[in-house]
Short mmCIF file of C-alpha atoms in Angstrom, two decimals:
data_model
loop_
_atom_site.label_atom_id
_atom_site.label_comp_id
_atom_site.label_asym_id
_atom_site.label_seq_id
_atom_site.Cartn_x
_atom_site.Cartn_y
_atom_site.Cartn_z
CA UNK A 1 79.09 74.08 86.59
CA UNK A 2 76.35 73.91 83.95
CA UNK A 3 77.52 71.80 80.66
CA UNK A 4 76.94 75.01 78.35
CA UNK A 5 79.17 77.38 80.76
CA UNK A 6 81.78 74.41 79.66
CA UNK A 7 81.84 76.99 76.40
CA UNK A 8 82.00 80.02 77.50
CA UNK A 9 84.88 82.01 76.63
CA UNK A 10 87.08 83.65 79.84
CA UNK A 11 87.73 87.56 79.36
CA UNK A 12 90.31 88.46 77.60
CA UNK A 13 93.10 90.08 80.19
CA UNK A 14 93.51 93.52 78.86
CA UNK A 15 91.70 95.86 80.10
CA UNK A 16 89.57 98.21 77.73
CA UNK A 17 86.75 98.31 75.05
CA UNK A 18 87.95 95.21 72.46
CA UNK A 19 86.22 95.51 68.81
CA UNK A 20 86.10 92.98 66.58
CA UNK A 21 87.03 93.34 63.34
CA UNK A 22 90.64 92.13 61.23
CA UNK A 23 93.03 91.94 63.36
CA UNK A 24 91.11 92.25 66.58
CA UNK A 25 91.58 95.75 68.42
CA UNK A 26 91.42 97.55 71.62
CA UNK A 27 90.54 100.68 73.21
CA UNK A 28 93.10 101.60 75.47
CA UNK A 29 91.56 103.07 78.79
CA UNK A 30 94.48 105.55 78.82
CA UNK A 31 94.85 107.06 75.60
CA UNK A 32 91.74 106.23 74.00
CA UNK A 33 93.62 104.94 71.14
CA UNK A 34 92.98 101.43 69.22
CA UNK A 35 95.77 99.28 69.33
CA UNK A 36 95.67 95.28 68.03
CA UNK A 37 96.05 92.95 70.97
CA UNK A 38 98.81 91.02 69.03
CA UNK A 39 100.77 94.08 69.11
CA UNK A 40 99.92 94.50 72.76
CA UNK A 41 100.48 91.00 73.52
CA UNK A 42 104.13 91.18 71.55
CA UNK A 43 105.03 94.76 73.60
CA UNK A 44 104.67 92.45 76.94
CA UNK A 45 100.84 93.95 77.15
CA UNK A 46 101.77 97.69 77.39
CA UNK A 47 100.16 99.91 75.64
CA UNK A 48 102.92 101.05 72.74
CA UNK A 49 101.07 104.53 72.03
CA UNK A 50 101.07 105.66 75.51
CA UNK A 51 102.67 103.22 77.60
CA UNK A 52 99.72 101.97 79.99
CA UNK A 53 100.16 98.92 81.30
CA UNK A 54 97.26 96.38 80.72
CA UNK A 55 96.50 93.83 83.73
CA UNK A 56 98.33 90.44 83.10
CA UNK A 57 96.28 87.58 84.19
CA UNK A 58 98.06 85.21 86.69
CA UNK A 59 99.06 82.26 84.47
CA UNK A 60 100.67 85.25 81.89
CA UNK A 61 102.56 86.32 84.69
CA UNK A 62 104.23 83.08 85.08
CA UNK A 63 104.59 82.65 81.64
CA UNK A 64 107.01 85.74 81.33
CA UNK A 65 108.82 85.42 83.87
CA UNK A 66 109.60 81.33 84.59
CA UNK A 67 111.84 79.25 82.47
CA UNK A 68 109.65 77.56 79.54
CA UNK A 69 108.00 74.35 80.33
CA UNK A 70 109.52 74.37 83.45
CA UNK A 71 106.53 75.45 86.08
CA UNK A 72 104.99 72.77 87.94
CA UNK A 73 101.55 73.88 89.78
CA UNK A 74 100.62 72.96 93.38
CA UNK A 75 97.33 73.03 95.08
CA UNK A 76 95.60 73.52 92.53
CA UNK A 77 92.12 71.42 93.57
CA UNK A 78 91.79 73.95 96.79
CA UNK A 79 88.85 76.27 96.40
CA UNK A 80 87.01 78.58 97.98
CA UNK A 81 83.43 77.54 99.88
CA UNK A 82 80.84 79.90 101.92
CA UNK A 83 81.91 78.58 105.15
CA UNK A 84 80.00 81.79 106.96
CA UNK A 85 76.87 81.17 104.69
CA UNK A 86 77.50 84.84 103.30
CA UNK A 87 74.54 85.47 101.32
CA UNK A 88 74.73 85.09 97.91
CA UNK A 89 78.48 84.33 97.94
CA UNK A 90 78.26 81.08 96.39
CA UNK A 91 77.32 82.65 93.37
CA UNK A 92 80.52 85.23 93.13
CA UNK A 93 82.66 82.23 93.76
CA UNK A 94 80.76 80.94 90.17
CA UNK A 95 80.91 83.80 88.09
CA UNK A 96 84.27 84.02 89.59
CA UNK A 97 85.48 81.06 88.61
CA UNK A 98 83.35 81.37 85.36
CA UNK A 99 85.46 84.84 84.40
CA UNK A 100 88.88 84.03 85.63
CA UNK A 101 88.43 79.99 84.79
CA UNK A 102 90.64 79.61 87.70
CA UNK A 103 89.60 77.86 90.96
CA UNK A 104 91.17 80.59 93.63
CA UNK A 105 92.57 84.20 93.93
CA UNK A 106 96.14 82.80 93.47
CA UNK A 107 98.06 80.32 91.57
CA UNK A 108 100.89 78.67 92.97
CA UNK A 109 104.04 76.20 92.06
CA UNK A 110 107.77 75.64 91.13
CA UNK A 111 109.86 75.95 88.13
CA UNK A 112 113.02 78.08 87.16
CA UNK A 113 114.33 81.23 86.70
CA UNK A 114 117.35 81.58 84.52
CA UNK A 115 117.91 77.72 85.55
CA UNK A 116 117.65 78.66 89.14
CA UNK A 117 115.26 76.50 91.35
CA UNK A 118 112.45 78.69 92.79
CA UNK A 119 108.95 78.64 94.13
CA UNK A 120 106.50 81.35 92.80
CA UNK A 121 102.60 82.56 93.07
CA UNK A 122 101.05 84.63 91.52
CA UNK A 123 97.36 86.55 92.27
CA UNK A 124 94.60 86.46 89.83
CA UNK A 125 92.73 89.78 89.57
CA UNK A 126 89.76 88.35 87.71
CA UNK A 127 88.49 86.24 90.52
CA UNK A 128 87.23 88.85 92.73
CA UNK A 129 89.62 91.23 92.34
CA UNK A 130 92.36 88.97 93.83
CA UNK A 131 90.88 89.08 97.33
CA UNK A 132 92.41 87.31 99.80
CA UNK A 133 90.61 84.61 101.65
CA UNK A 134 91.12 81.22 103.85
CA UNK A 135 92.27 79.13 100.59
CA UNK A 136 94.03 82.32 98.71
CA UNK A 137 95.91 82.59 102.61
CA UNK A 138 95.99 78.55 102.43
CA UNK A 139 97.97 77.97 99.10
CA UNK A 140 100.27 80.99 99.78
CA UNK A 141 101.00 80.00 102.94
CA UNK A 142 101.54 76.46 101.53
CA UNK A 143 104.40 77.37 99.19
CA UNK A 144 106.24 79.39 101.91
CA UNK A 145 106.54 76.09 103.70
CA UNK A 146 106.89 73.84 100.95
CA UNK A 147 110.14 76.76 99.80
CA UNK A 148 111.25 76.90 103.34
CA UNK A 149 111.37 72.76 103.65
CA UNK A 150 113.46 72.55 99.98
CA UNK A 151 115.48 75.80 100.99
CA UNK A 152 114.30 77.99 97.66
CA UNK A 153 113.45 80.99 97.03
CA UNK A 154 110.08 82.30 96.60
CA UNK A 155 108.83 85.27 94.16
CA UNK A 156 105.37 86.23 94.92
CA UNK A 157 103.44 88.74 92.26
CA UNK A 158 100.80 90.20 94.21
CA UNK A 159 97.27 92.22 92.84
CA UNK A 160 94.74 92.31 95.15
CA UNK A 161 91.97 94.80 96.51
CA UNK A 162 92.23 93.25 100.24
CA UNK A 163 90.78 90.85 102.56
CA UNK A 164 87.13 89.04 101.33
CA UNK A 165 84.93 90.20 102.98
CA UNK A 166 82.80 87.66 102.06
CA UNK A 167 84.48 85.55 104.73
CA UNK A 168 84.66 87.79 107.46
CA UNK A 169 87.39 87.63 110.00
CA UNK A 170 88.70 84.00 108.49
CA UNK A 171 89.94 86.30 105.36
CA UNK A 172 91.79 88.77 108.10
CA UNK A 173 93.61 85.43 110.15
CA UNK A 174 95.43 84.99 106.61
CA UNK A 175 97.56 87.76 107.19
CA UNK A 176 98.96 86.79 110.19
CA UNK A 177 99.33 83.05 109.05
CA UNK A 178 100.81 83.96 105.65
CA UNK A 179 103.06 86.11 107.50
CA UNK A 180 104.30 83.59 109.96
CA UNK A 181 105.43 81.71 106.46
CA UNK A 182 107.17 83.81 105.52
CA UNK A 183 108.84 85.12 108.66
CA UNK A 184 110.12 81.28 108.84
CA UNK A 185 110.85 81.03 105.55
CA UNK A 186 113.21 83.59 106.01
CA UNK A 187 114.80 82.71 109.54
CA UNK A 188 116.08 79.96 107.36
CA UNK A 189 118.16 82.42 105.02
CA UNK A 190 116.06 81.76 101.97
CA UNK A 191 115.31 84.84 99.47
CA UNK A 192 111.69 86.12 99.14
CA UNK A 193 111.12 88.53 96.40
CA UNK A 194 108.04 90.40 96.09
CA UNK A 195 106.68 91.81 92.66
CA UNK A 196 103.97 94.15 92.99
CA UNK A 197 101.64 95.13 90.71
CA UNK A 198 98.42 97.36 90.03
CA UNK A 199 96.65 97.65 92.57
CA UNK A 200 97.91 95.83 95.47
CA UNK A 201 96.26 97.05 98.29
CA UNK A 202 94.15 96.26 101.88
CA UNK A 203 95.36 92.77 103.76
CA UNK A 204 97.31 92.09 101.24
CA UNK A 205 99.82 95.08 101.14
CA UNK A 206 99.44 95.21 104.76
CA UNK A 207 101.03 91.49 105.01
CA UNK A 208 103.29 89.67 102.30
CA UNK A 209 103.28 92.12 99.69
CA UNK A 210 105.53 94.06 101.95
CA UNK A 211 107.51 91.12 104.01
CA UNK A 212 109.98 90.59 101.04
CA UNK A 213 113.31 90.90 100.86
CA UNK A 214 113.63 92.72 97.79
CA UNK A 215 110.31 94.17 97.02
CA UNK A 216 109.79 95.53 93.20
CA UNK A 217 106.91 97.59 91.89
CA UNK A 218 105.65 97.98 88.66
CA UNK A 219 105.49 101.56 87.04
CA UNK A 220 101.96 103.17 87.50
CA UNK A 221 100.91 100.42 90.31
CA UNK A 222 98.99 101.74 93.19
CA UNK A 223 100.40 100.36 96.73
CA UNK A 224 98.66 101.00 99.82
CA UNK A 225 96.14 100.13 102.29
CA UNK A 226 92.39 102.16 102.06
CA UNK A 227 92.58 103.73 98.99
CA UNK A 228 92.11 107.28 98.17
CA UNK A 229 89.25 108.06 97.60
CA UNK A 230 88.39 106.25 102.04
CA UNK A 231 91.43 108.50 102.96
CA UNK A 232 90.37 111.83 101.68
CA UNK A 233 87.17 111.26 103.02
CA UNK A 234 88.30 110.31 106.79
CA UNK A 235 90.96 113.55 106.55
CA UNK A 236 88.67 115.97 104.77
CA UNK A 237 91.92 116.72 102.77
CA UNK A 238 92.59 116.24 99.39
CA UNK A 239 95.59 114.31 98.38
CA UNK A 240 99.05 114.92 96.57
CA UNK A 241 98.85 114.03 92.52
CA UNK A 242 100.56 110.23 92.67
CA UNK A 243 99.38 109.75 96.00
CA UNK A 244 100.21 105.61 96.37
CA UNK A 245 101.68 105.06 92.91
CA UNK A 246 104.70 103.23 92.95
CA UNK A 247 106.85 106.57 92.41
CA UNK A 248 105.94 107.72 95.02
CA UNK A 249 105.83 104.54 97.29
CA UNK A 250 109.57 104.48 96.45
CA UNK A 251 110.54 107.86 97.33
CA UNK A 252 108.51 106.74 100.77
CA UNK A 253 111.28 104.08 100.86
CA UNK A 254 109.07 101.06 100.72
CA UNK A 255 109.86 99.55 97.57
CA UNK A 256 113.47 98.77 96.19
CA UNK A 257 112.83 99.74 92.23
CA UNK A 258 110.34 99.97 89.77
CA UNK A 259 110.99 97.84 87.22
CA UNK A 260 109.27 97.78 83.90
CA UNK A 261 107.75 94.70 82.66
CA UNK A 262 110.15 93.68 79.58
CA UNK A 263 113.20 93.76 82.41
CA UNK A 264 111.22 92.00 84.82
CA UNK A 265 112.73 88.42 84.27
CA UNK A 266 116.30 89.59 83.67
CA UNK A 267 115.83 91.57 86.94
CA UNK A 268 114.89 88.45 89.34
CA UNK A 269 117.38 86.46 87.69
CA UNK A 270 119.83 88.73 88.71
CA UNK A 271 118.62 88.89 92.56
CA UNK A 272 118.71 84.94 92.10
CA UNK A 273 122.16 84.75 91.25
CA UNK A 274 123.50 86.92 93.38
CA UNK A 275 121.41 85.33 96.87
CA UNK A 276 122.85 81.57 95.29
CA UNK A 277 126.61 83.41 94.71
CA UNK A 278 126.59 83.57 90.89
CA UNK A 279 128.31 86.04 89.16
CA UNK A 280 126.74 89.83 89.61
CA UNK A 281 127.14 91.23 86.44
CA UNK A 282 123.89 93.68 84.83
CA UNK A 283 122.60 90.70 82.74
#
């Protein structure tokens, strides 16, 4: 990395046209409407006019939902390399890296939750649209074992677009490795809850997104494999108004709840306690 990229700043996470001015501002993508970003930042980055949910970079995520202080990162030296020679793909990886000043699709570690011992990752939509390749498969794989040897549980907050294509049929073998994680991860009776957000879709949905035990959705996400626009096109049909939103991925039966973000925490506690046989009571 070139000394004066040392100084450039990373985006900000919400997503929308940001003005400056006092108090800093944002266009929100929904409602068109300008809203501060302190005030988005204090309503858990939802949008308090309309209630649209902002994307919530990785290390945010982890912030609002682990114990303070109390997250420990692993692997976080792996990175990504152009191990096919994809043209031009070195370059992604920097302005990647550059955007998201992270290293990889994913960040992973262990902390607590309500006090409770627990592994968690969590996928970074700024680098590349959290695609999944062999060190994004690596790492998550990596804390599946590492939960499995210490007998925690993992939560896993997935955004993602798919596979990388970039790597080819390397970023494909993830799924089945990831999965064989987590399938012995769970042989051993530990608790794997999955939290997914908008979008999660491709490999990733098609793998560990959808191998938890209790899987959770955020309102509004959009779950599924080839998006809409790929489907319509293959049918020749058009598709029903919600098509792949989590409301209607739960009627499908293949979440458990949609749970909005400021009951999040208190909602995984809760799962925790119960798997470790705390009390049960609607915290």
């Amino acid at each position: 990395m070139k000394f004066k990229e040392l100084f450039i700043k990373a985006d900000n996470e919400l997503e929308g046209s940001e003005k400056s001015g006092k108090g800093r501002v944002i266009i929100c993508s929904k409602c068109g409407n300008e809203v501060s970003i302190p005030k988005i930042r204090k309503n858990n980055f939802i949008c308090p006019k309309c209630g649209h949910y902002f994307s919530v970079r990785a290390r945010r995520r982890i912030l609002m939902l682990m114990d303070r202080r109390s997250f420990i990162e692993l692997d976080r030296e792996f990175e990504s390399h152009n191990i096919l020679n994809f043209p031009g793909y070195e370059e992604k990886l920097r302005k990647a890296e550059e955007k998201s000043r992270e290293k990889e699709a994913v960040i992973c570690g262990i902390g607590k939750m309500g006090g409770i011992p627990c592994c968690i990752f969590s996928m970074e939509a700024k680098f590349m649209m959290g695609s999944m390749g062999a060190v994004t498969g690596e790492k998550i794989a990596r804390i599946f074992e590492y939960a499995c040897d210490n007998k925690l549980p993992v939560v896993g907050v997935t955004v993602s677009g798919g596979a990388r294509m970039q790597e080819g049929m390397i970023s494909l073998m993830q799924m089945s490795k990831v999965s064989a994680a987590v399938k012995r991860h769970s042989d051993e009776g530990n608790l794997y809850i999955a939290l997914l957000t908008n979008p999660t879709t491709g490999g990733v949905d098609a793998s560990f997104a959808m191998q938890g035990d209790i899987i959770l959705a955020e309102p509004g996400a959009r779950i599924g494999f080839a998006g809409p626009r790929v489907i319509e096109k293959t049918l020749n049909q058009t598709l029903p108004e919600g098509f792949q939103l989590s409301e209607q991925v739960l009627k499908c039966g293949f979440v458990d709840e949609i749970v909005p973000r400021d009951k999040q925490r208190d909602n995984i506690i809760q799962i925790l306690q119960i798997h470790q046989g705390g009390h049960n009571e609607r915290i």
